[in-house]
Amino acid sequence: MTTDTLSDRILNGERRALARAITLVESQRADHRAEAAALLDRLRESGRQAIRIGLSGTPGVGKSTFIESFGMFLTGQGLRVAVLAVDPSSARSGGSILGDKTRMDRLSRDPNAFIRPSPSQAHLGGVARRTREAVSLCEAAGFDVVLIETVGVGQSETVVSEISDLFLLLLAPAGGDELQGVKRGIMEMADLILVNKADGDLRPAATRTCADYSGALRLLRKRPQDPEGFPKALMVSALEEAGLTKAWEDMTSLVTWRRENGFWDRRRADQARYWFEQEVRHALLARLETAQARSQMHQLSDEVAQGRLGPAIAAETLLATLGRD
């Protein structure tokens, strides 16, 4: 299939073409990378935009359950929803279970939803390296909302905020106190903090956790891209589908405010600049994988191990060689 044919089918909203295109952009083959770049450049001309919602949280907090309930809520509003779920890859075998689609049984059968699990491939930050390009493909296919589910992350994995327009942080009841809430890192990147599992016996604990984080958010320095009252903490129950309407109302009001005040376009431009710099860094690192570079690195590492060269001098020698190439 030619790039033009594939792009036309994606613009017509064909799910099979979208799945094929995501497989193409995730490929590491040089010829596939060239095809993917041409495809993305052609689709960029469509100018279509979706609301990109990044969703992160620790393992077991209920991200997949929340996404299914929230996705069903959105499709019930007449919206088309794409879910890009990033699954951790094994450090030993390199494989991934890719079980998120199995977890979202109801949403996977919804004709207005598209779910695509992808392996993280040892890429740090909570998302796969090509997730950003997969988001662009989903936008071109005409989806209204793109949900990006990260792998279970800690306090420093914030790359998803460089892909999304809204960043949601899911927390479990009794997941910390007010001091935990003012720690830097993922907390200060969040636009909404959602305390999940606010049902049954856990509801009192969820209420206390929500109050703790609401107080903590008031202590953080106000960001220029936030209207009054944001970021905020809310309670939701993915199991009982409670609190979803309020959460969506807050998301849409925040998106509207940012669009009207110029922060939406500015943020998208900053993200494009960030990913350009990341591509340059990855390309430079790829030069270390050539046979000549690996041979010289092996030789220099032996000299470092034997004490004949210091690590800093050896690194400068290798980089100088790469610079001449």
PDB file of C-alpha atoms in Angstrom:
ATOM      1  CA  MET A   1       0.000   0.000   0.000  1.00  0.00           C
ATOM      2  CA  THR A   2       1.393   3.406  -0.979  1.00  0.00           C
ATOM      3  CA  THR A   3       1.737   6.274   1.470  1.00  0.00           C
ATOM      4  CA  ASP A   4      -0.926   8.265  -0.398  1.00  0.00           C
ATOM      5  CA  THR A   5      -3.407   5.380  -0.276  1.00  0.00           C
ATOM      6  CA  LEU A   6      -2.759   4.749   3.405  1.00  0.00           C
ATOM      7  CA  SER A   7      -3.130   8.427   4.297  1.00  0.00           C
ATOM      8  CA  ASP A   8      -6.409   8.697   2.371  1.00  0.00           C
ATOM      9  CA  ARG A   9      -7.807   5.677   4.195  1.00  0.00           C
ATOM     10  CA  ILE A  10      -6.747   7.106   7.561  1.00  0.00           C
ATOM     11  CA  LEU A  11      -8.399  10.442   6.753  1.00  0.00           C
ATOM     12  CA  ASN A  12     -11.578   8.491   5.964  1.00  0.00           C
ATOM     13  CA  GLY A  13     -11.446   7.019   9.455  1.00  0.00           C
ATOM     14  CA  GLU A  14     -10.639   3.412   8.506  1.00  0.00           C
ATOM     15  CA  ARG A  15      -9.566   1.585  11.653  1.00  0.00           C
ATOM     16  CA  ARG A  16      -7.552  -1.098   9.872  1.00  0.00           C
ATOM     17  CA  ALA A  17      -5.517   1.546   8.051  1.00  0.00           C
ATOM     18  CA  LEU A  18      -4.927   3.354  11.349  1.00  0.00           C
ATOM     19  CA  ALA A  19      -3.698   0.151  13.007  1.00  0.00           C
ATOM     20  CA  ARG A  20      -1.398  -0.521  10.068  1.00  0.00           C
ATOM     21  CA  ALA A  21      -0.005   3.017  10.225  1.00  0.00           C
ATOM     22  CA  ILE A  22       0.735   2.734  13.954  1.00  0.00           C
ATOM     23  CA  THR A  23       2.618  -0.494  13.284  1.00  0.00           C
ATOM     24  CA  LEU A  24       4.582   1.362  10.606  1.00  0.00           C
ATOM     25  CA  VAL A  25       5.598   4.270  12.873  1.00  0.00           C
ATOM     26  CA  GLU A  26       6.615   1.852  15.647  1.00  0.00           C
ATOM     27  CA  SER A  27       8.970  -0.049  13.334  1.00  0.00           C
ATOM     28  CA  GLN A  28      12.712   0.485  13.741  1.00  0.00           C
ATOM     29  CA  ARG A  29      13.593  -0.399  10.134  1.00  0.00           C
ATOM     30  CA  ALA A  30      15.169   2.461   8.217  1.00  0.00           C
ATOM     31  CA  ASP A  31      12.857   2.096   5.194  1.00  0.00           C
ATOM     32  CA  HIS A  32       9.797   2.016   7.478  1.00  0.00           C
ATOM     33  CA  ARG A  33      10.990   5.120   9.302  1.00  0.00           C
ATOM     34  CA  ALA A  34      11.251   6.966   5.975  1.00  0.00           C
ATOM     35  CA  GLU A  35       7.729   5.855   4.995  1.00  0.00           C
ATOM     36  CA  ALA A  36       6.380   6.831   8.413  1.00  0.00           C
ATOM     37  CA  ALA A  37       7.935  10.303   8.186  1.00  0.00           C
ATOM     38  CA  ALA A  38       6.372  10.847   4.753  1.00  0.00           C
ATOM     39  CA  LEU A  39       2.988   9.608   5.984  1.00  0.00           C
ATOM     40  CA  LEU A  40       2.986  11.857   9.046  1.00  0.00           C
ATOM     41  CA  ASP A  41       4.033  14.855   6.983  1.00  0.00           C
ATOM     42  CA  ARG A  42       1.150  14.296   4.573  1.00  0.00           C
ATOM     43  CA  LEU A  43      -1.395  13.808   7.360  1.00  0.00           C
ATOM     44  CA  ARG A  44      -0.196  16.927   9.147  1.00  0.00           C
ATOM     45  CA  GLU A  45      -1.739  18.978   6.367  1.00  0.00           C
ATOM     46  CA  SER A  46      -5.218  17.897   7.463  1.00  0.00           C
ATOM     47  CA  GLY A  47      -4.938  20.150  10.529  1.00  0.00           C
ATOM     48  CA  ARG A  48      -7.204  17.899  12.591  1.00  0.00           C
ATOM     49  CA  GLN A  49      -6.860  18.137  16.360  1.00  0.00           C
ATOM     50  CA  ALA A  50      -8.240  16.031  19.189  1.00  0.00           C
ATOM     51  CA  ILE A  51      -8.177  16.599  22.921  1.00  0.00           C
ATOM     52  CA  ARG A  52      -5.115  14.657  24.045  1.00  0.00           C
ATOM     53  CA  ILE A  53      -5.514  13.391  27.603  1.00  0.00           C
ATOM     54  CA  GLY A  54      -2.532  11.766  29.288  1.00  0.00           C
ATOM     55  CA  LEU A  55      -3.321   9.540  32.238  1.00  0.00           C
ATOM     56  CA  SER A  56      -0.744   8.296  34.686  1.00  0.00           C
ATOM     57  CA  GLY A  57      -0.538   6.662  38.084  1.00  0.00           C
ATOM     58  CA  THR A  58       1.127   3.908  40.043  1.00  0.00           C
ATOM     59  CA  PRO A  59       0.512   0.225  39.188  1.00  0.00           C
ATOM     60  CA  GLY A  60      -2.831  -1.034  40.496  1.00  0.00           C
ATOM     61  CA  VAL A  61      -4.461   2.372  40.859  1.00  0.00           C
ATOM     62  CA  GLY A  62      -7.137   1.433  38.307  1.00  0.00           C
ATOM     63  CA  LYS A  63      -6.024   3.237  35.159  1.00  0.00           C
ATOM     64  CA  SER A  64      -7.451   0.677  32.735  1.00  0.00           C
ATOM     65  CA  THR A  65     -10.745   0.423  34.632  1.00  0.00           C
ATOM     66  CA  PHE A  66     -11.044   4.209  34.721  1.00  0.00           C
ATOM     67  CA  ILE A  67     -10.271   4.524  31.006  1.00  0.00           C
ATOM     68  CA  GLU A  68     -12.923   1.966  30.124  1.00  0.00           C
ATOM     69  CA  SER A  69     -15.596   3.695  32.238  1.00  0.00           C
ATOM     70  CA  PHE A  70     -14.535   7.152  31.068  1.00  0.00           C
ATOM     71  CA  GLY A  71     -14.282   6.011  27.437  1.00  0.00           C
ATOM     72  CA  MET A  72     -17.800   4.537  27.572  1.00  0.00           C
ATOM     73  CA  PHE A  73     -19.011   7.815  29.073  1.00  0.00           C
ATOM     74  CA  LEU A  74     -17.438   9.806  26.221  1.00  0.00           C
ATOM     75  CA  THR A  75     -18.761   7.551  23.452  1.00  0.00           C
ATOM     76  CA  GLY A  76     -22.168   7.886  25.115  1.00  0.00           C
ATOM     77  CA  GLN A  77     -21.796  11.639  24.494  1.00  0.00           C
ATOM     78  CA  GLY A  78     -21.354  10.935  20.775  1.00  0.00           C
ATOM     79  CA  LEU A  79     -17.554  11.347  20.781  1.00  0.00           C
ATOM     80  CA  ARG A  80     -15.035   9.090  19.047  1.00  0.00           C
ATOM     81  CA  VAL A  81     -12.352   7.919  21.461  1.00  0.00           C
ATOM     82  CA  ALA A  82      -8.911   6.430  20.795  1.00  0.00           C
ATOM     83  CA  VAL A  83      -6.945   4.755  23.598  1.00  0.00           C
ATOM     84  CA  LEU A  84      -3.190   4.320  23.356  1.00  0.00           C
ATOM     85  CA  ALA A  85      -2.078   2.066  26.208  1.00  0.00           C
ATOM     86  CA  VAL A  86       1.630   1.635  26.891  1.00  0.00           C
ATOM     87  CA  ASP A  87       2.592  -1.707  28.431  1.00  0.00           C
ATOM     88  CA  PRO A  88       5.934  -2.301  30.170  1.00  0.00           C
ATOM     89  CA  SER A  89       8.447  -4.445  28.292  1.00  0.00           C
ATOM     90  CA  SER A  90      10.389  -7.153  30.067  1.00  0.00           C
ATOM     91  CA  ALA A  91      13.962  -6.247  30.964  1.00  0.00           C
ATOM     92  CA  ARG A  92      14.887  -9.910  30.416  1.00  0.00           C
ATOM     93  CA  SER A  93      13.036 -11.054  27.320  1.00  0.00           C
ATOM     94  CA  GLY A  94      11.977  -7.711  25.828  1.00  0.00           C
ATOM     95  CA  GLY A  95       8.373  -8.912  25.455  1.00  0.00           C
ATOM     96  CA  SER A  96       5.143  -7.318  26.663  1.00  0.00           C
ATOM     97  CA  ILE A  97       1.816  -8.827  27.693  1.00  0.00           C
ATOM     98  CA  LEU A  98      -0.235  -6.080  25.968  1.00  0.00           C
ATOM     99  CA  GLY A  99      -3.240  -6.995  28.079  1.00  0.00           C
ATOM    100  CA  ASP A 100      -4.911  -3.589  28.337  1.00  0.00           C
ATOM    101  CA  LYS A 101      -7.332  -4.307  25.500  1.00  0.00           C
ATOM    102  CA  THR A 102      -8.436  -7.482  27.300  1.00  0.00           C
ATOM    103  CA  ARG A 103      -9.114  -5.451  30.440  1.00  0.00           C
ATOM    104  CA  MET A 104     -11.282  -2.985  28.490  1.00  0.00           C
ATOM    105  CA  ASP A 105     -13.721  -5.572  27.214  1.00  0.00           C
ATOM    106  CA  ARG A 106     -16.772  -3.297  26.880  1.00  0.00           C
ATOM    107  CA  LEU A 107     -14.905  -0.385  25.349  1.00  0.00           C
ATOM    108  CA  SER A 108     -13.121  -2.622  22.827  1.00  0.00           C
ATOM    109  CA  ARG A 109     -16.514  -3.593  21.373  1.00  0.00           C
ATOM    110  CA  ASP A 110     -17.728   0.002  21.068  1.00  0.00           C
ATOM    111  CA  PRO A 111     -17.759   1.072  17.370  1.00  0.00           C
ATOM    112  CA  ASN A 112     -16.781   4.624  18.383  1.00  0.00           C
ATOM    113  CA  ALA A 113     -13.670   3.478  20.248  1.00  0.00           C
ATOM    114  CA  PHE A 114     -10.236   2.343  19.112  1.00  0.00           C
ATOM    115  CA  ILE A 115      -7.762   0.695  21.514  1.00  0.00           C
ATOM    116  CA  ARG A 116      -4.120   0.122  20.684  1.00  0.00           C
ATOM    117  CA  PRO A 117      -1.676  -1.339  23.251  1.00  0.00           C
ATOM    118  CA  SER A 118       2.027  -0.802  22.547  1.00  0.00           C
ATOM    119  CA  PRO A 119       5.208  -2.010  24.290  1.00  0.00           C
ATOM    120  CA  SER A 120       7.377   0.551  26.069  1.00  0.00           C
ATOM    121  CA  GLN A 121      10.490  -1.159  24.601  1.00  0.00           C
ATOM    122  CA  ALA A 122      12.535  -0.066  27.643  1.00  0.00           C
ATOM    123  CA  HIS A 123      11.875   3.600  26.801  1.00  0.00           C
ATOM    124  CA  LEU A 124      11.835   5.646  30.007  1.00  0.00           C
ATOM    125  CA  GLY A 125       9.227   8.216  30.968  1.00  0.00           C
ATOM    126  CA  GLY A 126       6.103   6.063  31.043  1.00  0.00           C
ATOM    127  CA  VAL A 127       5.331   6.062  27.313  1.00  0.00           C
ATOM    128  CA  ALA A 128       6.748   4.403  24.207  1.00  0.00           C
ATOM    129  CA  ARG A 129       9.111   6.356  21.984  1.00  0.00           C
ATOM    130  CA  ARG A 130       6.631   6.583  19.105  1.00  0.00           C
ATOM    131  CA  THR A 131       3.479   7.263  21.144  1.00  0.00           C
ATOM    132  CA  ARG A 132       3.509  10.894  20.025  1.00  0.00           C
ATOM    133  CA  GLU A 133       3.351   9.836  16.373  1.00  0.00           C
ATOM    134  CA  ALA A 134       0.552   7.365  17.128  1.00  0.00           C
ATOM    135  CA  VAL A 135      -1.397  10.238  18.718  1.00  0.00           C
ATOM    136  CA  SER A 136      -0.996  12.281  15.519  1.00  0.00           C
ATOM    137  CA  LEU A 137      -2.334   9.370  13.476  1.00  0.00           C
ATOM    138  CA  CYS A 138      -5.409   9.076  15.708  1.00  0.00           C
ATOM    139  CA  GLU A 139      -6.059  12.806  15.324  1.00  0.00           C
ATOM    140  CA  ALA A 140      -5.844  12.519  11.542  1.00  0.00           C
ATOM    141  CA  ALA A 141      -8.314   9.608  11.654  1.00  0.00           C
ATOM    142  CA  GLY A 142     -10.910  11.955  13.128  1.00  0.00           C
ATOM    143  CA  PHE A 143     -11.016  10.900  16.777  1.00  0.00           C
ATOM    144  CA  ASP A 144     -12.311  13.571  19.140  1.00  0.00           C
ATOM    145  CA  VAL A 145     -10.457  12.421  22.261  1.00  0.00           C
ATOM    146  CA  VAL A 146      -7.170  10.501  22.512  1.00  0.00           C
ATOM    147  CA  LEU A 147      -6.487   8.880  25.894  1.00  0.00           C
ATOM    148  CA  ILE A 148      -2.841   7.991  26.562  1.00  0.00           C
ATOM    149  CA  GLU A 149      -2.385   5.478  29.359  1.00  0.00           C
ATOM    150  CA  THR A 150       1.159   5.251  30.675  1.00  0.00           C
ATOM    151  CA  VAL A 151       2.829   2.281  32.293  1.00  0.00           C
ATOM    152  CA  GLY A 152       2.698   2.309  36.094  1.00  0.00           C
ATOM    153  CA  VAL A 153       5.021   5.185  36.993  1.00  0.00           C
ATOM    154  CA  GLY A 154       6.595   6.980  39.928  1.00  0.00           C
ATOM    155  CA  GLN A 155       7.242  10.625  40.696  1.00  0.00           C
ATOM    156  CA  SER A 156       9.709  11.427  37.904  1.00  0.00           C
ATOM    157  CA  GLU A 157       8.059   9.933  34.794  1.00  0.00           C
ATOM    158  CA  THR A 158       6.492  12.981  33.212  1.00  0.00           C
ATOM    159  CA  VAL A 159       7.121  12.519  29.473  1.00  0.00           C
ATOM    160  CA  VAL A 160       3.398  11.978  28.878  1.00  0.00           C
ATOM    161  CA  SER A 161       2.832  15.650  29.734  1.00  0.00           C
ATOM    162  CA  GLU A 162       4.868  16.483  26.595  1.00  0.00           C
ATOM    163  CA  ILE A 163       2.330  14.605  24.456  1.00  0.00           C
ATOM    164  CA  SER A 164      -0.964  15.623  26.022  1.00  0.00           C
ATOM    165  CA  ASP A 165      -3.112  18.732  26.319  1.00  0.00           C
ATOM    166  CA  LEU A 166      -4.436  17.614  29.704  1.00  0.00           C
ATOM    167  CA  PHE A 167      -2.531  15.504  32.205  1.00  0.00           C
ATOM    168  CA  LEU A 168      -4.551  13.451  34.695  1.00  0.00           C
ATOM    169  CA  LEU A 169      -2.914  11.805  37.694  1.00  0.00           C
ATOM    170  CA  LEU A 170      -4.811   8.888  39.215  1.00  0.00           C
ATOM    171  CA  LEU A 171      -4.288   8.163  42.900  1.00  0.00           C
ATOM    172  CA  ALA A 172      -5.552   5.448  45.209  1.00  0.00           C
ATOM    173  CA  PRO A 173      -7.260   6.196  48.543  1.00  0.00           C
ATOM    174  CA  ALA A 174      -4.773   6.624  51.415  1.00  0.00           C
ATOM    175  CA  GLY A 175      -2.073   7.108  48.792  1.00  0.00           C
ATOM    176  CA  GLY A 176      -0.206   9.812  50.711  1.00  0.00           C
ATOM    177  CA  ASP A 177      -0.524  12.845  52.932  1.00  0.00           C
ATOM    178  CA  GLU A 178      -0.310  16.588  52.341  1.00  0.00           C
ATOM    179  CA  LEU A 179       3.502  16.503  52.327  1.00  0.00           C
ATOM    180  CA  GLN A 180       3.406  13.867  49.567  1.00  0.00           C
ATOM    181  CA  GLY A 181       1.242  16.242  47.576  1.00  0.00           C
ATOM    182  CA  VAL A 182       3.732  19.110  47.542  1.00  0.00           C
ATOM    183  CA  LYS A 183       6.653  16.992  46.302  1.00  0.00           C
ATOM    184  CA  ARG A 184       8.010  18.128  42.967  1.00  0.00           C
ATOM    185  CA  GLY A 185       7.853  15.969  39.860  1.00  0.00           C
ATOM    186  CA  ILE A 186       4.700  14.368  38.556  1.00  0.00           C
ATOM    187  CA  MET A 187       2.489  16.231  41.050  1.00  0.00           C
ATOM    188  CA  GLU A 188       3.279  19.661  39.669  1.00  0.00           C
ATOM    189  CA  MET A 189       2.648  18.493  36.090  1.00  0.00           C
ATOM    190  CA  ALA A 190      -0.924  17.327  36.744  1.00  0.00           C
ATOM    191  CA  ASP A 191      -3.941  19.370  35.611  1.00  0.00           C
ATOM    192  CA  LEU A 192      -6.393  17.175  37.503  1.00  0.00           C
ATOM    193  CA  ILE A 193      -5.761  14.721  40.330  1.00  0.00           C
ATOM    194  CA  LEU A 194      -8.389  11.982  40.427  1.00  0.00           C
ATOM    195  CA  VAL A 195      -8.672   9.890  43.574  1.00  0.00           C
ATOM    196  CA  ASN A 196     -10.036   6.625  42.200  1.00  0.00           C
ATOM    197  CA  LYS A 197     -11.850   3.786  43.999  1.00  0.00           C
ATOM    198  CA  ALA A 198     -13.988   6.259  45.964  1.00  0.00           C
ATOM    199  CA  ASP A 199     -16.637   3.630  46.678  1.00  0.00           C
ATOM    200  CA  GLY A 200     -17.637   1.153  49.382  1.00  0.00           C
ATOM    201  CA  ASP A 201     -15.350   0.917  52.405  1.00  0.00           C
ATOM    202  CA  LEU A 202     -12.696   3.015  50.670  1.00  0.00           C
ATOM    203  CA  ARG A 203     -14.879   6.120  50.296  1.00  0.00           C
ATOM    204  CA  PRO A 204     -13.896   7.706  53.674  1.00  0.00           C
ATOM    205  CA  ALA A 205     -10.202   7.162  52.888  1.00  0.00           C
ATOM    206  CA  ALA A 206     -10.736   8.634  49.403  1.00  0.00           C
ATOM    207  CA  THR A 207     -12.403  11.701  50.928  1.00  0.00           C
ATOM    208  CA  ARG A 208      -9.429  12.289  53.240  1.00  0.00           C
ATOM    209  CA  THR A 209      -6.933  11.748  50.425  1.00  0.00           C
ATOM    210  CA  CYS A 210      -8.773  14.174  48.168  1.00  0.00           C
ATOM    211  CA  ALA A 211      -8.806  16.796  50.939  1.00  0.00           C
ATOM    212  CA  ASP A 212      -5.063  16.291  51.578  1.00  0.00           C
ATOM    213  CA  TYR A 213      -4.164  16.774  47.935  1.00  0.00           C
ATOM    214  CA  SER A 214      -6.539  19.717  47.505  1.00  0.00           C
ATOM    215  CA  GLY A 215      -4.695  21.443  50.328  1.00  0.00           C
ATOM    216  CA  ALA A 216      -1.333  20.512  48.841  1.00  0.00           C
ATOM    217  CA  LEU A 217      -2.227  21.907  45.427  1.00  0.00           C
ATOM    218  CA  ARG A 218      -2.939  25.304  46.973  1.00  0.00           C
ATOM    219  CA  LEU A 219       0.676  25.403  48.197  1.00  0.00           C
ATOM    220  CA  LEU A 220       2.171  24.832  44.730  1.00  0.00           C
ATOM    221  CA  ARG A 221       3.235  27.826  42.665  1.00  0.00           C
ATOM    222  CA  LYS A 222       0.448  28.922  40.320  1.00  0.00           C
ATOM    223  CA  ARG A 223       1.095  28.135  36.670  1.00  0.00           C
ATOM    224  CA  PRO A 224       0.263  30.707  33.963  1.00  0.00           C
ATOM    225  CA  GLN A 225      -1.663  28.128  31.899  1.00  0.00           C
ATOM    226  CA  ASP A 226      -4.219  27.525  34.674  1.00  0.00           C
ATOM    227  CA  PRO A 227      -7.412  29.500  35.357  1.00  0.00           C
ATOM    228  CA  GLU A 228      -8.591  30.099  38.911  1.00  0.00           C
ATOM    229  CA  GLY A 229      -9.244  26.848  40.770  1.00  0.00           C
ATOM    230  CA  PHE A 230      -6.846  24.672  38.733  1.00  0.00           C
ATOM    231  CA  PRO A 231      -5.212  22.262  39.192  1.00  0.00           C
ATOM    232  CA  LYS A 232      -7.704  20.519  41.430  1.00  0.00           C
ATOM    233  CA  ALA A 233      -8.348  17.151  43.069  1.00  0.00           C
ATOM    234  CA  LEU A 234     -11.571  15.197  42.546  1.00  0.00           C
ATOM    235  CA  MET A 235     -12.979  11.864  43.689  1.00  0.00           C
ATOM    236  CA  VAL A 236     -14.106   9.302  41.098  1.00  0.00           C
ATOM    237  CA  SER A 237     -15.204   5.696  41.101  1.00  0.00           C
ATOM    238  CA  ALA A 238     -14.466   3.850  37.885  1.00  0.00           C
ATOM    239  CA  LEU A 239     -16.315   0.812  39.240  1.00  0.00           C
ATOM    240  CA  GLU A 240     -19.537   2.705  39.946  1.00  0.00           C
ATOM    241  CA  GLU A 241     -18.915   5.254  37.136  1.00  0.00           C
ATOM    242  CA  ALA A 242     -19.322   8.078  39.659  1.00  0.00           C
ATOM    243  CA  GLY A 243     -17.719  11.500  39.285  1.00  0.00           C
ATOM    244  CA  LEU A 244     -17.055  11.115  35.560  1.00  0.00           C
ATOM    245  CA  THR A 245     -19.463  13.879  34.521  1.00  0.00           C
ATOM    246  CA  LYS A 246     -17.851  16.388  36.897  1.00  0.00           C
ATOM    247  CA  ALA A 247     -14.350  15.377  35.769  1.00  0.00           C
ATOM    248  CA  TRP A 248     -15.268  15.806  32.075  1.00  0.00           C
ATOM    249  CA  GLU A 249     -16.884  19.198  32.743  1.00  0.00           C
ATOM    250  CA  ASP A 250     -13.687  20.397  34.418  1.00  0.00           C
ATOM    251  CA  MET A 251     -11.571  19.048  31.552  1.00  0.00           C
ATOM    252  CA  THR A 252     -13.644  20.785  28.875  1.00  0.00           C
ATOM    253  CA  SER A 253     -13.739  24.063  30.797  1.00  0.00           C
ATOM    254  CA  LEU A 254      -9.950  23.983  31.158  1.00  0.00           C
ATOM    255  CA  VAL A 255      -9.493  23.212  27.440  1.00  0.00           C
ATOM    256  CA  THR A 256     -11.854  26.058  26.498  1.00  0.00           C
ATOM    257  CA  TRP A 257     -10.057  28.548  28.735  1.00  0.00           C
ATOM    258  CA  ARG A 258      -6.637  27.596  27.380  1.00  0.00           C
ATOM    259  CA  ARG A 259      -7.813  27.862  23.792  1.00  0.00           C
ATOM    260  CA  GLU A 260      -9.372  31.274  24.366  1.00  0.00           C
ATOM    261  CA  ASN A 261      -6.256  32.596  26.112  1.00  0.00           C
ATOM    262  CA  GLY A 262      -3.677  31.273  23.641  1.00  0.00           C
ATOM    263  CA  PHE A 263      -2.132  28.604  25.874  1.00  0.00           C
ATOM    264  CA  TRP A 264      -3.382  25.692  23.748  1.00  0.00           C
ATOM    265  CA  ASP A 265      -1.440  26.661  20.592  1.00  0.00           C
ATOM    266  CA  ARG A 266       1.577  27.789  22.595  1.00  0.00           C
ATOM    267  CA  ARG A 267       1.756  24.457  24.413  1.00  0.00           C
ATOM    268  CA  ARG A 268       1.470  22.486  21.186  1.00  0.00           C
ATOM    269  CA  ALA A 269       4.322  24.556  19.698  1.00  0.00           C
ATOM    270  CA  ASP A 270       6.501  23.940  22.774  1.00  0.00           C
ATOM    271  CA  GLN A 271       5.807  20.214  22.548  1.00  0.00           C
ATOM    272  CA  ALA A 272       6.769  20.144  18.854  1.00  0.00           C
ATOM    273  CA  ARG A 273      10.059  21.844  19.740  1.00  0.00           C
ATOM    274  CA  TYR A 274      10.662  19.333  22.554  1.00  0.00           C
ATOM    275  CA  TRP A 275      10.149  16.320  20.258  1.00  0.00           C
ATOM    276  CA  PHE A 276      12.391  17.805  17.576  1.00  0.00           C
ATOM    277  CA  GLU A 277      15.183  17.997  20.151  1.00  0.00           C
ATOM    278  CA  GLN A 278      14.464  14.419  21.269  1.00  0.00           C
ATOM    279  CA  GLU A 279      14.731  13.185  17.671  1.00  0.00           C
ATOM    280  CA  VAL A 280      18.115  14.862  17.337  1.00  0.00           C
ATOM    281  CA  ARG A 281      19.329  13.223  20.560  1.00  0.00           C
ATOM    282  CA  HIS A 282      18.125   9.778  19.455  1.00  0.00           C
ATOM    283  CA  ALA A 283      19.807  10.206  16.074  1.00  0.00           C
ATOM    284  CA  LEU A 284      23.103  11.084  17.755  1.00  0.00           C
ATOM    285  CA  LEU A 285      22.850   8.064  20.049  1.00  0.00           C
ATOM    286  CA  ALA A 286      22.153   5.866  17.039  1.00  0.00           C
ATOM    287  CA  ARG A 287      25.571   6.798  15.663  1.00  0.00           C
ATOM    288  CA  LEU A 288      27.104   4.890  18.581  1.00  0.00           C
ATOM    289  CA  GLU A 289      25.564   1.690  17.223  1.00  0.00           C
ATOM    290  CA  THR A 290      27.643   1.598  14.035  1.00  0.00           C
ATOM    291  CA  ALA A 291      30.307  -1.122  13.763  1.00  0.00           C
ATOM    292  CA  GLN A 292      33.157   1.403  13.770  1.00  0.00           C
ATOM    293  CA  ALA A 293      31.839   3.256  16.826  1.00  0.00           C
ATOM    294  CA  ARG A 294      31.226   0.044  18.757  1.00  0.00           C
ATOM    295  CA  SER A 295      34.727  -1.197  17.953  1.00  0.00           C
ATOM    296  CA  GLN A 296      36.333   2.013  19.167  1.00  0.00           C
ATOM    297  CA  MET A 297      34.117   2.090  22.249  1.00  0.00           C
ATOM    298  CA  HIS A 298      35.153  -1.471  23.104  1.00  0.00           C
ATOM    299  CA  GLN A 299      38.831  -0.556  22.718  1.00  0.00           C
ATOM    300  CA  LEU A 300      38.525   2.579  24.850  1.00  0.00           C
ATOM    301  CA  SER A 301      36.489   0.781  27.513  1.00  0.00           C
ATOM    302  CA  ASP A 302      39.283  -1.794  27.831  1.00  0.00           C
ATOM    303  CA  GLU A 303      41.802   1.004  28.365  1.00  0.00           C
ATOM    304  CA  VAL A 304      39.555   2.595  30.985  1.00  0.00           C
ATOM    305  CA  ALA A 305      39.118  -0.757  32.762  1.00  0.00           C
ATOM    306  CA  GLN A 306      42.917  -1.269  32.813  1.00  0.00           C
ATOM    307  CA  GLY A 307      43.485   2.214  34.237  1.00  0.00           C
ATOM    308  CA  ARG A 308      45.366   3.597  31.237  1.00  0.00           C
ATOM    309  CA  LEU A 309      42.671   6.217  30.512  1.00  0.00           C
ATOM    310  CA  GLY A 310      40.181   8.094  32.641  1.00  0.00           C
ATOM    311  CA  PRO A 311      36.452   7.777  31.729  1.00  0.00           C
ATOM    312  CA  ALA A 312      36.128  11.484  30.888  1.00  0.00           C
ATOM    313  CA  ILE A 313      39.199  11.533  28.569  1.00  0.00           C
ATOM    314  CA  ALA A 314      38.073   8.319  26.854  1.00  0.00           C
ATOM    315  CA  ALA A 315      34.587   9.742  26.285  1.00  0.00           C
ATOM    316  CA  GLU A 316      36.031  12.955  24.803  1.00  0.00           C
ATOM    317  CA  THR A 317      38.213  10.895  22.470  1.00  0.00           C
ATOM    318  CA  LEU A 318      35.245   8.883  21.200  1.00  0.00           C
ATOM    319  CA  LEU A 319      33.042  11.961  20.749  1.00  0.00           C
ATOM    320  CA  ALA A 320      35.801  13.773  18.870  1.00  0.00           C
ATOM    321  CA  THR A 321      36.019  10.825  16.475  1.00  0.00           C
ATOM    322  CA  LEU A 322      32.250  10.871  15.918  1.00  0.00           C
ATOM    323  CA  GLY A 323      32.387  14.613  15.323  1.00  0.00           C
ATOM    324  CA  ARG A 324      34.940  14.166  12.516  1.00  0.00           C
ATOM    325  CA  ASP A 325      32.675  11.566  10.899  1.00  0.00           C
TER     326      ASP A 325
END
